[in-house]
Amino acid sequence: AQSVAQPEDQVNVAEGNPLTVKCTYSVSGNPYLFWYVQYPNRGLQFLLKYITGDNLVKGSYGFEAEFNKSQTSFHLKKPSALVSDSALYFCAVRSRDGGATNKLIFGTGTLLAVQP
Amino acid sequence: DAEITQSPRHKITETGRQVTLACHQTWNHNNMFWYRQDLGHGLRLIHYSYGVQDTNKGEVSDGYSVSRSNTEDLPLTLESAASSQTSVYFCASSEAGNFYEQYFGPGTRLTVT
């Protein structure tokens, strides 16, 4: 069965420091992986996705993610955190249950808190 | 600009009542999804649709139903609301295909008393 794990409920980082939000996945075959961000009282916003090709994917707001097939990971990174990056981050994997579908399986989310 | 809207944004209802949450998108997307968000569970899929007259059950579909009579709308109905259905509900849509991202509405906070 497909699944996504976000091992940290919360990540704390000082403004200006690099940040990493971890995600590991379990799927059969090639994965399609996504990161979303949710600001308070808002819906989820798409950040970036990995479909194929370069293992380093660049997305919105200066975020990037590194796909590592051997470690089945897709960690979200940013070189220099901003207070405004404080939000809830979700990793997701496309469900491969047959056919041309794009159902997503979401992790439980990681709260990123950036201190000034 | 294209968008996806949900109404109402907040709803309080009593146990046993039927409730319908609206979702409307102007992206002209074929795919639409309903999720609920609960602390510790992330987002869980309730129902989804890949086009008009198509509906499918997600992982937590018991007590919910949807219908798709046009491309733009996918209303979610709680047949007989229960306190366990108190949650935040999100609608999403995407283009057809394997790898397109989903666009989310602002959410509806539902409280069942």
mmCIF file with all atom_site columns, C-alpha atoms in Angstrom:
data_model
loop_
_atom_site.group_PDB
_atom_site.id
_atom_site.type_symbol
_atom_site.label_atom_id
_atom_site.label_alt_id
_atom_site.label_comp_id
_atom_site.label_asym_id
_atom_site.label_entity_id
_atom_site.label_seq_id
_atom_site.pdbx_PDB_ins_code
_atom_site.Cartn_x
_atom_site.Cartn_y
_atom_site.Cartn_z
_atom_site.occupancy
_atom_site.B_iso_or_equiv
_atom_site.pdbx_formal_charge
_atom_site.auth_seq_id
_atom_site.auth_comp_id
_atom_site.auth_asym_id
_atom_site.auth_atom_id
_atom_site.pdbx_PDB_model_num
ATOM 1   C CA . ALA A 1 1   ? 0.000   0.000  0.000   1.00 0.00 ? 1   ALA A CA 1
ATOM 2   C CA . GLN A 1 2   ? 1.130   3.525  -0.704  1.00 0.00 ? 2   GLN A CA 1
ATOM 3   C CA . SER A 1 3   ? 1.953   5.762  2.227   1.00 0.00 ? 3   SER A CA 1
ATOM 4   C CA . VAL A 1 4   ? 3.729   8.925  3.217   1.00 0.00 ? 4   VAL A CA 1
ATOM 5   C CA . ALA A 1 5   ? 5.426   9.656  6.528   1.00 0.00 ? 5   ALA A CA 1
ATOM 6   C CA . GLN A 1 6   ? 6.386   13.005 7.989   1.00 0.00 ? 6   GLN A CA 1
ATOM 7   C CA . PRO A 1 7   ? 8.335   12.029 11.095  1.00 0.00 ? 7   PRO A CA 1
ATOM 8   C CA . GLU A 1 8   ? 8.374   15.463 12.719  1.00 0.00 ? 8   GLU A CA 1
ATOM 9   C CA . ASP A 1 9   ? 5.208   17.101 14.005  1.00 0.00 ? 9   ASP A CA 1
ATOM 10  C CA . GLN A 1 10  ? 7.056   20.404 14.360  1.00 0.00 ? 10  GLN A CA 1
ATOM 11  C CA . VAL A 1 11  ? 10.314  21.918 13.139  1.00 0.00 ? 11  VAL A CA 1
ATOM 12  C CA . ASN A 1 12  ? 11.765  25.015 14.761  1.00 0.00 ? 12  ASN A CA 1
ATOM 13  C CA . VAL A 1 13  ? 14.365  27.121 12.997  1.00 0.00 ? 13  VAL A CA 1
ATOM 14  C CA . ALA A 1 14  ? 15.803  30.608 13.416  1.00 0.00 ? 14  ALA A CA 1
ATOM 15  C CA . GLU A 1 15  ? 15.251  33.156 10.687  1.00 0.00 ? 15  GLU A CA 1
ATOM 16  C CA . GLY A 1 16  ? 18.115  33.128 8.196   1.00 0.00 ? 16  GLY A CA 1
ATOM 17  C CA . ASN A 1 17  ? 19.065  29.525 8.933   1.00 0.00 ? 17  ASN A CA 1
ATOM 18  C CA . PRO A 1 18  ? 18.502  26.690 6.469   1.00 0.00 ? 18  PRO A CA 1
ATOM 19  C CA . LEU A 1 19  ? 15.443  24.549 6.999   1.00 0.00 ? 19  LEU A CA 1
ATOM 20  C CA . THR A 1 20  ? 14.556  20.953 6.191   1.00 0.00 ? 20  THR A CA 1
ATOM 21  C CA . VAL A 1 21  ? 11.155  19.315 6.493   1.00 0.00 ? 21  VAL A CA 1
ATOM 22  C CA . LYS A 1 22  ? 11.376  15.550 6.137   1.00 0.00 ? 22  LYS A CA 1
ATOM 23  C CA . CYS A 1 23  ? 9.208   13.194 4.105   1.00 0.00 ? 23  CYS A CA 1
ATOM 24  C CA . THR A 1 24  ? 9.567   9.520  3.311   1.00 0.00 ? 24  THR A CA 1
ATOM 25  C CA . TYR A 1 25  ? 7.304   7.495  1.081   1.00 0.00 ? 25  TYR A CA 1
ATOM 26  C CA . SER A 1 26  ? 6.346   3.955  0.226   1.00 0.00 ? 26  SER A CA 1
ATOM 27  C CA . VAL A 1 27  ? 4.960   3.238  -3.234  1.00 0.00 ? 27  VAL A CA 1
ATOM 28  C CA . SER A 1 28  ? 5.194   0.582  -5.867  1.00 0.00 ? 28  SER A CA 1
ATOM 29  C CA . GLY A 1 29  ? 6.795   1.727  -9.073  1.00 0.00 ? 29  GLY A CA 1
ATOM 30  C CA . ASN A 1 30  ? 7.894   5.288  -9.793  1.00 0.00 ? 30  ASN A CA 1
ATOM 31  C CA . PRO A 1 31  ? 6.489   7.848  -7.374  1.00 0.00 ? 31  PRO A CA 1
ATOM 32  C CA . TYR A 1 32  ? 4.892   11.202 -8.131  1.00 0.00 ? 32  TYR A CA 1
ATOM 33  C CA . LEU A 1 33  ? 5.585   13.384 -5.090  1.00 0.00 ? 33  LEU A CA 1
ATOM 34  C CA . PHE A 1 34  ? 4.217   16.744 -4.013  1.00 0.00 ? 34  PHE A CA 1
ATOM 35  C CA . TRP A 1 35  ? 4.667   19.375 -1.325  1.00 0.00 ? 35  TRP A CA 1
ATOM 36  C CA . TYR A 1 36  ? 1.879   21.688 -0.211  1.00 0.00 ? 36  TYR A CA 1
ATOM 37  C CA . VAL A 1 37  ? 1.802   24.519 2.317   1.00 0.00 ? 37  VAL A CA 1
ATOM 38  C CA . GLN A 1 38  ? -1.130  25.622 4.460   1.00 0.00 ? 38  GLN A CA 1
ATOM 39  C CA . TYR A 1 39  ? -1.228  29.032 6.105   1.00 0.00 ? 39  TYR A CA 1
ATOM 40  C CA . PRO A 1 40  ? -3.623  29.579 9.037   1.00 0.00 ? 40  PRO A CA 1
ATOM 41  C CA . ASN A 1 41  ? -7.301  29.438 8.069   1.00 0.00 ? 41  ASN A CA 1
ATOM 42  C CA . ARG A 1 42  ? -6.448  28.862 4.409   1.00 0.00 ? 42  ARG A CA 1
ATOM 43  C CA . GLY A 1 43  ? -6.598  26.008 1.952   1.00 0.00 ? 43  GLY A CA 1
ATOM 44  C CA . LEU A 1 44  ? -3.506  24.135 0.823   1.00 0.00 ? 44  LEU A CA 1
ATOM 45  C CA . GLN A 1 45  ? -1.253  25.728 -1.763  1.00 0.00 ? 45  GLN A CA 1
ATOM 46  C CA . PHE A 1 46  ? 0.916   23.759 -4.172  1.00 0.00 ? 46  PHE A CA 1
ATOM 47  C CA . LEU A 1 47  ? 4.667   24.289 -3.692  1.00 0.00 ? 47  LEU A CA 1
ATOM 48  C CA . LEU A 1 48  ? 6.414   21.812 -5.971  1.00 0.00 ? 48  LEU A CA 1
ATOM 49  C CA . LYS A 1 49  ? 6.329   18.325 -7.419  1.00 0.00 ? 49  LYS A CA 1
ATOM 50  C CA . TYR A 1 50  ? 8.631   15.571 -8.609  1.00 0.00 ? 50  TYR A CA 1
ATOM 51  C CA . ILE A 1 51  ? 7.504   13.570 -11.620 1.00 0.00 ? 51  ILE A CA 1
ATOM 52  C CA . THR A 1 52  ? 10.725  12.533 -13.328 1.00 0.00 ? 52  THR A CA 1
ATOM 53  C CA . GLY A 1 53  ? 14.117  13.911 -14.260 1.00 0.00 ? 53  GLY A CA 1
ATOM 54  C CA . ASP A 1 54  ? 16.375  16.021 -12.054 1.00 0.00 ? 54  ASP A CA 1
ATOM 55  C CA . ASN A 1 55  ? 16.333  14.881 -8.436  1.00 0.00 ? 55  ASN A CA 1
ATOM 56  C CA . LEU A 1 56  ? 16.427  18.490 -7.199  1.00 0.00 ? 56  LEU A CA 1
ATOM 57  C CA . VAL A 1 57  ? 13.114  20.194 -7.782  1.00 0.00 ? 57  VAL A CA 1
ATOM 58  C CA . LYS A 1 58  ? 12.668  23.934 -7.378  1.00 0.00 ? 58  LYS A CA 1
ATOM 59  C CA . GLY A 1 59  ? 9.341   25.424 -6.396  1.00 0.00 ? 59  GLY A CA 1
ATOM 60  C CA . SER A 1 60  ? 7.580   28.512 -5.135  1.00 0.00 ? 60  SER A CA 1
ATOM 61  C CA . TYR A 1 61  ? 8.860   30.965 -2.490  1.00 0.00 ? 61  TYR A CA 1
ATOM 62  C CA . GLY A 1 62  ? 12.478  29.714 -2.765  1.00 0.00 ? 62  GLY A CA 1
ATOM 63  C CA . PHE A 1 63  ? 11.685  26.172 -1.658  1.00 0.00 ? 63  PHE A CA 1
ATOM 64  C CA . GLU A 1 64  ? 13.251  23.100 -3.196  1.00 0.00 ? 64  GLU A CA 1
ATOM 65  C CA . ALA A 1 65  ? 13.034  19.384 -2.579  1.00 0.00 ? 65  ALA A CA 1
ATOM 66  C CA . GLU A 1 66  ? 15.442  16.549 -3.169  1.00 0.00 ? 66  GLU A CA 1
ATOM 67  C CA . PHE A 1 67  ? 14.189  13.222 -4.412  1.00 0.00 ? 67  PHE A CA 1
ATOM 68  C CA . ASN A 1 68  ? 16.291  10.319 -3.140  1.00 0.00 ? 68  ASN A CA 1
ATOM 69  C CA . LYS A 1 69  ? 15.179  6.988  -4.546  1.00 0.00 ? 69  LYS A CA 1
ATOM 70  C CA . SER A 1 70  ? 17.523  4.820  -2.475  1.00 0.00 ? 70  SER A CA 1
ATOM 71  C CA . GLN A 1 71  ? 16.322  6.404  0.770   1.00 0.00 ? 71  GLN A CA 1
ATOM 72  C CA . THR A 1 72  ? 12.711  6.796  -0.468  1.00 0.00 ? 72  THR A CA 1
ATOM 73  C CA . SER A 1 73  ? 12.754  10.381 0.709   1.00 0.00 ? 73  SER A CA 1
ATOM 74  C CA . PHE A 1 74  ? 11.584  13.732 -0.617  1.00 0.00 ? 74  PHE A CA 1
ATOM 75  C CA . HIS A 1 75  ? 12.748  16.318 1.901   1.00 0.00 ? 75  HIS A CA 1
ATOM 76  C CA . LEU A 1 76  ? 11.717  19.952 1.551   1.00 0.00 ? 76  LEU A CA 1
ATOM 77  C CA . LYS A 1 77  ? 14.489  22.507 1.932   1.00 0.00 ? 77  LYS A CA 1
ATOM 78  C CA . LYS A 1 78  ? 15.154  26.219 1.887   1.00 0.00 ? 78  LYS A CA 1
ATOM 79  C CA . PRO A 1 79  ? 18.590  27.832 2.236   1.00 0.00 ? 79  PRO A CA 1
ATOM 80  C CA . SER A 1 80  ? 17.444  30.744 4.401   1.00 0.00 ? 80  SER A CA 1
ATOM 81  C CA . ALA A 1 81  ? 14.210  30.651 6.406   1.00 0.00 ? 81  ALA A CA 1
ATOM 82  C CA . LEU A 1 82  ? 11.842  33.605 6.753   1.00 0.00 ? 82  LEU A CA 1
ATOM 83  C CA . VAL A 1 83  ? 9.361   34.244 9.548   1.00 0.00 ? 83  VAL A CA 1
ATOM 84  C CA . SER A 1 84  ? 6.685   34.293 6.847   1.00 0.00 ? 84  SER A CA 1
ATOM 85  C CA . ASP A 1 85  ? 7.529   30.646 6.022   1.00 0.00 ? 85  ASP A CA 1
ATOM 86  C CA . SER A 1 86  ? 5.888   29.603 9.297   1.00 0.00 ? 86  SER A CA 1
ATOM 87  C CA . ALA A 1 87  ? 3.025   27.327 8.260   1.00 0.00 ? 87  ALA A CA 1
ATOM 88  C CA . LEU A 1 88  ? 1.889   23.720 8.065   1.00 0.00 ? 88  LEU A CA 1
ATOM 89  C CA . TYR A 1 89  ? 3.595   21.665 5.358   1.00 0.00 ? 89  TYR A CA 1
ATOM 90  C CA . PHE A 1 90  ? 2.219   18.532 3.786   1.00 0.00 ? 90  PHE A CA 1
ATOM 91  C CA . CYS A 1 91  ? 3.999   15.927 1.702   1.00 0.00 ? 91  CYS A CA 1
ATOM 92  C CA . ALA A 1 92  ? 1.855   13.842 -0.654  1.00 0.00 ? 92  ALA A CA 1
ATOM 93  C CA . VAL A 1 93  ? 2.262   10.949 -3.061  1.00 0.00 ? 93  VAL A CA 1
ATOM 94  C CA . ARG A 1 94  ? 0.062   10.034 -5.972  1.00 0.00 ? 94  ARG A CA 1
ATOM 95  C CA . SER A 1 95  ? -1.988  6.943  -5.305  1.00 0.00 ? 95  SER A CA 1
ATOM 96  C CA . ARG A 1 96  ? -1.271  4.234  -7.851  1.00 0.00 ? 96  ARG A CA 1
ATOM 97  C CA . ASP A 1 97  ? -4.449  2.178  -7.671  1.00 0.00 ? 97  ASP A CA 1
ATOM 98  C CA . GLY A 1 98  ? -4.801  1.605  -11.349 1.00 0.00 ? 98  GLY A CA 1
ATOM 99  C CA . GLY A 1 99  ? -5.749  3.766  -14.279 1.00 0.00 ? 99  GLY A CA 1
ATOM 100 C CA . ALA A 1 100 ? -4.939  7.364  -14.965 1.00 0.00 ? 100 ALA A CA 1
ATOM 101 C CA . THR A 1 101 ? -5.763  8.810  -11.585 1.00 0.00 ? 101 THR A CA 1
ATOM 102 C CA . ASN A 1 102 ? -4.220  11.524 -9.505  1.00 0.00 ? 102 ASN A CA 1
ATOM 103 C CA . LYS A 1 103 ? -5.603  10.797 -6.083  1.00 0.00 ? 103 LYS A CA 1
ATOM 104 C CA . LEU A 1 104 ? -3.153  11.964 -3.457  1.00 0.00 ? 104 LEU A CA 1
ATOM 105 C CA . ILE A 1 105 ? -2.171  10.375 -0.176  1.00 0.00 ? 105 ILE A CA 1
ATOM 106 C CA . PHE A 1 106 ? -1.111  13.027 2.316   1.00 0.00 ? 106 PHE A CA 1
ATOM 107 C CA . GLY A 1 107 ? 1.221   12.875 5.259   1.00 0.00 ? 107 GLY A CA 1
ATOM 108 C CA . THR A 1 108 ? 0.047   14.131 8.637   1.00 0.00 ? 108 THR A CA 1
ATOM 109 C CA . GLY A 1 109 ? 1.780   17.473 8.214   1.00 0.00 ? 109 GLY A CA 1
ATOM 110 C CA . THR A 1 110 ? 4.735   19.254 9.813   1.00 0.00 ? 110 THR A CA 1
ATOM 111 C CA . LEU A 1 111 ? 4.362   22.605 11.508  1.00 0.00 ? 111 LEU A CA 1
ATOM 112 C CA . LEU A 1 112 ? 7.272   24.876 10.656  1.00 0.00 ? 112 LEU A CA 1
ATOM 113 C CA . ALA A 1 113 ? 7.951   27.630 13.165  1.00 0.00 ? 113 ALA A CA 1
ATOM 114 C CA . VAL A 1 114 ? 10.550  30.234 12.195  1.00 0.00 ? 114 VAL A CA 1
ATOM 115 C CA . GLN A 1 115 ? 11.702  32.408 15.069  1.00 0.00 ? 115 GLN A CA 1
ATOM 116 C CA . PRO A 1 116 ? 12.879  35.983 14.411  1.00 0.00 ? 116 PRO A CA 1
ATOM 117 C CA . ASP B 2 1   ? -9.042  34.657 -12.625 1.00 0.00 ? 1   ASP B CA 1
ATOM 118 C CA . ALA B 2 2   ? -10.080 31.039 -12.202 1.00 0.00 ? 2   ALA B CA 1
ATOM 119 C CA . GLU B 2 3   ? -10.766 29.942 -8.665  1.00 0.00 ? 3   GLU B CA 1
ATOM 120 C CA . ILE B 2 4   ? -12.335 27.334 -6.427  1.00 0.00 ? 4   ILE B CA 1
ATOM 121 C CA . THR B 2 5   ? -14.830 28.460 -3.807  1.00 0.00 ? 5   THR B CA 1
ATOM 122 C CA . GLN B 2 6   ? -16.583 26.763 -0.933  1.00 0.00 ? 6   GLN B CA 1
ATOM 123 C CA . SER B 2 7   ? -19.716 27.717 0.960   1.00 0.00 ? 7   SER B CA 1
ATOM 124 C CA . PRO B 2 8   ? -20.543 28.190 3.692   1.00 0.00 ? 8   PRO B CA 1
ATOM 125 C CA . ARG B 2 9   ? -17.174 28.930 5.296   1.00 0.00 ? 9   ARG B CA 1
ATOM 126 C CA . HIS B 2 10  ? -18.534 28.093 8.728   1.00 0.00 ? 10  HIS B CA 1
ATOM 127 C CA . LYS B 2 11  ? -21.510 25.927 9.673   1.00 0.00 ? 11  LYS B CA 1
ATOM 128 C CA . ILE B 2 12  ? -22.970 24.766 12.956  1.00 0.00 ? 12  ILE B CA 1
ATOM 129 C CA . THR B 2 13  ? -25.582 22.044 12.790  1.00 0.00 ? 13  THR B CA 1
ATOM 130 C CA . GLU B 2 14  ? -27.271 19.550 15.076  1.00 0.00 ? 14  GLU B CA 1
ATOM 131 C CA . THR B 2 15  ? -26.805 15.815 15.183  1.00 0.00 ? 15  THR B CA 1
ATOM 132 C CA . GLY B 2 16  ? -29.073 14.014 12.738  1.00 0.00 ? 16  GLY B CA 1
ATOM 133 C CA . ARG B 2 17  ? -29.595 16.911 10.338  1.00 0.00 ? 17  ARG B CA 1
ATOM 134 C CA . GLN B 2 18  ? -28.730 16.712 6.663   1.00 0.00 ? 18  GLN B CA 1
ATOM 135 C CA . VAL B 2 19  ? -26.043 19.177 5.613   1.00 0.00 ? 19  VAL B CA 1
ATOM 136 C CA . THR B 2 20  ? -24.735 20.079 2.166   1.00 0.00 ? 20  THR B CA 1
ATOM 137 C CA . LEU B 2 21  ? -21.412 21.792 1.577   1.00 0.00 ? 21  LEU B CA 1
ATOM 138 C CA . ALA B 2 22  ? -20.938 23.498 -1.767  1.00 0.00 ? 22  ALA B CA 1
ATOM 139 C CA . CYS B 2 23  ? -17.822 23.481 -3.953  1.00 0.00 ? 23  CYS B CA 1
ATOM 140 C CA . HIS B 2 24  ? -17.571 25.453 -7.195  1.00 0.00 ? 24  HIS B CA 1
ATOM 141 C CA . GLN B 2 25  ? -14.572 25.737 -9.496  1.00 0.00 ? 25  GLN B CA 1
ATOM 142 C CA . THR B 2 26  ? -14.050 27.874 -12.574 1.00 0.00 ? 26  THR B CA 1
ATOM 143 C CA . TRP B 2 27  ? -10.860 26.132 -13.738 1.00 0.00 ? 27  TRP B CA 1
ATOM 144 C CA . ASN B 2 28  ? -12.894 23.807 -15.970 1.00 0.00 ? 28  ASN B CA 1
ATOM 145 C CA . HIS B 2 29  ? -11.108 20.896 -14.315 1.00 0.00 ? 29  HIS B CA 1
ATOM 146 C CA . ASN B 2 30  ? -12.423 17.380 -14.799 1.00 0.00 ? 30  ASN B CA 1
ATOM 147 C CA . ASN B 2 31  ? -11.167 16.086 -11.447 1.00 0.00 ? 31  ASN B CA 1
ATOM 148 C CA . MET B 2 32  ? -12.659 17.177 -8.137  1.00 0.00 ? 32  MET B CA 1
ATOM 149 C CA . PHE B 2 33  ? -12.005 15.931 -4.609  1.00 0.00 ? 33  PHE B CA 1
ATOM 150 C CA . TRP B 2 34  ? -13.365 16.303 -1.091  1.00 0.00 ? 34  TRP B CA 1
ATOM 151 C CA . TYR B 2 35  ? -11.109 15.942 1.959   1.00 0.00 ? 35  TYR B CA 1
ATOM 152 C CA . ARG B 2 36  ? -11.505 16.345 5.672   1.00 0.00 ? 36  ARG B CA 1
ATOM 153 C CA . GLN B 2 37  ? -8.703  17.658 7.838   1.00 0.00 ? 37  GLN B CA 1
ATOM 154 C CA . ASP B 2 38  ? -8.362  16.511 11.427  1.00 0.00 ? 38  ASP B CA 1
ATOM 155 C CA . LEU B 2 39  ? -5.523  16.964 13.885  1.00 0.00 ? 39  LEU B CA 1
ATOM 156 C CA . GLY B 2 40  ? -3.148  14.032 13.733  1.00 0.00 ? 40  GLY B CA 1
ATOM 157 C CA . HIS B 2 41  ? -4.647  12.656 10.531  1.00 0.00 ? 41  HIS B CA 1
ATOM 158 C CA . GLY B 2 42  ? -3.643  15.185 7.918   1.00 0.00 ? 42  GLY B CA 1
ATOM 159 C CA . LEU B 2 43  ? -6.039  15.208 4.977   1.00 0.00 ? 43  LEU B CA 1
ATOM 160 C CA . ARG B 2 44  ? -8.201  12.196 4.262   1.00 0.00 ? 44  ARG B CA 1
ATOM 161 C CA . LEU B 2 45  ? -10.074 11.664 1.022   1.00 0.00 ? 45  LEU B CA 1
ATOM 162 C CA . ILE B 2 46  ? -13.862 11.419 1.310   1.00 0.00 ? 46  ILE B CA 1
ATOM 163 C CA . HIS B 2 47  ? -15.097 11.261 -2.302  1.00 0.00 ? 47  HIS B CA 1
ATOM 164 C CA . TYR B 2 48  ? -13.781 12.171 -5.715  1.00 0.00 ? 48  TYR B CA 1
ATOM 165 C CA . SER B 2 49  ? -14.979 12.595 -9.271  1.00 0.00 ? 49  SER B CA 1
ATOM 166 C CA . TYR B 2 50  ? -13.216 12.396 -12.629 1.00 0.00 ? 50  TYR B CA 1
ATOM 167 C CA . GLY B 2 51  ? -16.028 13.957 -14.617 1.00 0.00 ? 51  GLY B CA 1
ATOM 168 C CA . VAL B 2 52  ? -19.740 14.583 -14.948 1.00 0.00 ? 52  VAL B CA 1
ATOM 169 C CA . GLN B 2 53  ? -21.817 11.704 -13.577 1.00 0.00 ? 53  GLN B CA 1
ATOM 170 C CA . ASP B 2 54  ? -18.686 10.033 -12.177 1.00 0.00 ? 54  ASP B CA 1
ATOM 171 C CA . THR B 2 55  ? -18.262 9.663  -8.391  1.00 0.00 ? 55  THR B CA 1
ATOM 172 C CA . ASN B 2 56  ? -16.007 7.426  -6.325  1.00 0.00 ? 56  ASN B CA 1
ATOM 173 C CA . LYS B 2 57  ? -15.549 6.640  -2.651  1.00 0.00 ? 57  LYS B CA 1
ATOM 174 C CA . GLY B 2 58  ? -12.416 7.627  -0.815  1.00 0.00 ? 58  GLY B CA 1
ATOM 175 C CA . GLU B 2 59  ? -10.988 6.224  2.384   1.00 0.00 ? 59  GLU B CA 1
ATOM 176 C CA . VAL B 2 60  ? -13.542 7.846  4.747   1.00 0.00 ? 60  VAL B CA 1
ATOM 177 C CA . SER B 2 61  ? -16.758 7.924  2.714   1.00 0.00 ? 61  SER B CA 1
ATOM 178 C CA . ASP B 2 62  ? -19.221 6.482  5.252   1.00 0.00 ? 62  ASP B CA 1
ATOM 179 C CA . GLY B 2 63  ? -21.961 8.993  6.031   1.00 0.00 ? 63  GLY B CA 1
ATOM 180 C CA . TYR B 2 64  ? -21.141 11.212 3.041   1.00 0.00 ? 64  TYR B CA 1
ATOM 181 C CA . SER B 2 65  ? -22.366 11.401 -0.537  1.00 0.00 ? 65  SER B CA 1
ATOM 182 C CA . VAL B 2 66  ? -21.584 13.507 -3.618  1.00 0.00 ? 66  VAL B CA 1
ATOM 183 C CA . SER B 2 67  ? -23.112 14.092 -7.020  1.00 0.00 ? 67  SER B CA 1
ATOM 184 C CA . ARG B 2 68  ? -21.592 15.574 -10.171 1.00 0.00 ? 68  ARG B CA 1
ATOM 185 C CA . SER B 2 69  ? -24.190 17.015 -12.530 1.00 0.00 ? 69  SER B CA 1
ATOM 186 C CA . ASN B 2 70  ? -21.861 19.525 -14.202 1.00 0.00 ? 70  ASN B CA 1
ATOM 187 C CA . THR B 2 71  ? -18.146 20.235 -14.487 1.00 0.00 ? 71  THR B CA 1
ATOM 188 C CA . GLU B 2 72  ? -18.074 23.141 -12.052 1.00 0.00 ? 72  GLU B CA 1
ATOM 189 C CA . ASP B 2 73  ? -19.764 21.758 -8.931  1.00 0.00 ? 73  ASP B CA 1
ATOM 190 C CA . LEU B 2 74  ? -19.290 18.859 -6.529  1.00 0.00 ? 74  LEU B CA 1
ATOM 191 C CA . PRO B 2 75  ? -21.558 19.278 -3.486  1.00 0.00 ? 75  PRO B CA 1
ATOM 192 C CA . LEU B 2 76  ? -20.852 17.131 -0.433  1.00 0.00 ? 76  LEU B CA 1
ATOM 193 C CA . THR B 2 77  ? -23.843 15.914 1.589   1.00 0.00 ? 77  THR B CA 1
ATOM 194 C CA . LEU B 2 78  ? -23.793 14.601 5.115   1.00 0.00 ? 78  LEU B CA 1
ATOM 195 C CA . GLU B 2 79  ? -26.898 12.441 5.219   1.00 0.00 ? 79  GLU B CA 1
ATOM 196 C CA . SER B 2 80  ? -27.344 12.525 9.015   1.00 0.00 ? 80  SER B CA 1
ATOM 197 C CA . ALA B 2 81  ? -24.697 14.607 10.704  1.00 0.00 ? 81  ALA B CA 1
ATOM 198 C CA . ALA B 2 82  ? -22.767 13.056 13.589  1.00 0.00 ? 82  ALA B CA 1
ATOM 199 C CA . SER B 2 83  ? -20.411 14.656 16.096  1.00 0.00 ? 83  SER B CA 1
ATOM 200 C CA . SER B 2 84  ? -17.572 12.616 14.575  1.00 0.00 ? 84  SER B CA 1
ATOM 201 C CA . GLN B 2 85  ? -18.045 14.643 11.392  1.00 0.00 ? 85  GLN B CA 1
ATOM 202 C CA . THR B 2 86  ? -17.006 17.860 13.093  1.00 0.00 ? 86  THR B CA 1
ATOM 203 C CA . SER B 2 87  ? -14.014 18.823 10.980  1.00 0.00 ? 87  SER B CA 1
ATOM 204 C CA . VAL B 2 88  ? -12.629 21.191 8.387   1.00 0.00 ? 88  VAL B CA 1
ATOM 205 C CA . TYR B 2 89  ? -13.615 20.190 4.864   1.00 0.00 ? 89  TYR B CA 1
ATOM 206 C CA . PHE B 2 90  ? -11.602 21.044 1.768   1.00 0.00 ? 90  PHE B CA 1
ATOM 207 C CA . CYS B 2 91  ? -12.580 20.771 -1.843  1.00 0.00 ? 91  CYS B CA 1
ATOM 208 C CA . ALA B 2 92  ? -9.917  20.498 -4.549  1.00 0.00 ? 92  ALA B CA 1
ATOM 209 C CA . SER B 2 93  ? -9.757  20.226 -8.315  1.00 0.00 ? 93  SER B CA 1
ATOM 210 C CA . SER B 2 94  ? -7.166  19.332 -10.923 1.00 0.00 ? 94  SER B CA 1
ATOM 211 C CA . GLU B 2 95  ? -6.699  18.733 -14.593 1.00 0.00 ? 95  GLU B CA 1
ATOM 212 C CA . ALA B 2 96  ? -7.178  15.187 -15.820 1.00 0.00 ? 96  ALA B CA 1
ATOM 213 C CA . GLY B 2 97  ? -4.064  13.049 -15.883 1.00 0.00 ? 97  GLY B CA 1
ATOM 214 C CA . ASN B 2 98  ? -1.574  11.336 -13.632 1.00 0.00 ? 98  ASN B CA 1
ATOM 215 C CA . PHE B 2 99  ? 0.610   14.100 -12.354 1.00 0.00 ? 99  PHE B CA 1
ATOM 216 C CA . TYR B 2 100 ? -1.221  17.400 -12.159 1.00 0.00 ? 100 TYR B CA 1
ATOM 217 C CA . GLU B 2 101 ? -1.294  19.237 -8.878  1.00 0.00 ? 101 GLU B CA 1
ATOM 218 C CA . GLN B 2 102 ? -4.555  19.887 -7.077  1.00 0.00 ? 102 GLN B CA 1
ATOM 219 C CA . TYR B 2 103 ? -5.934  23.353 -6.344  1.00 0.00 ? 103 TYR B CA 1
ATOM 220 C CA . PHE B 2 104 ? -7.682  23.730 -2.997  1.00 0.00 ? 104 PHE B CA 1
ATOM 221 C CA . GLY B 2 105 ? -10.603 25.814 -1.841  1.00 0.00 ? 105 GLY B CA 1
ATOM 222 C CA . PRO B 2 106 ? -10.491 27.863 1.386   1.00 0.00 ? 106 PRO B CA 1
ATOM 223 C CA . GLY B 2 107 ? -12.281 25.228 3.456   1.00 0.00 ? 107 GLY B CA 1
ATOM 224 C CA . THR B 2 108 ? -15.512 24.883 5.422   1.00 0.00 ? 108 THR B CA 1
ATOM 225 C CA . ARG B 2 109 ? -15.389 24.522 9.188   1.00 0.00 ? 109 ARG B CA 1
ATOM 226 C CA . LEU B 2 110 ? -18.300 22.291 10.230  1.00 0.00 ? 110 LEU B CA 1
ATOM 227 C CA . THR B 2 111 ? -19.356 21.815 13.830  1.00 0.00 ? 111 THR B CA 1
ATOM 228 C CA . VAL B 2 112 ? -21.944 19.178 14.700  1.00 0.00 ? 112 VAL B CA 1
ATOM 229 C CA . THR B 2 113 ? -23.471 19.679 18.166  1.00 0.00 ? 113 THR B CA 1
#
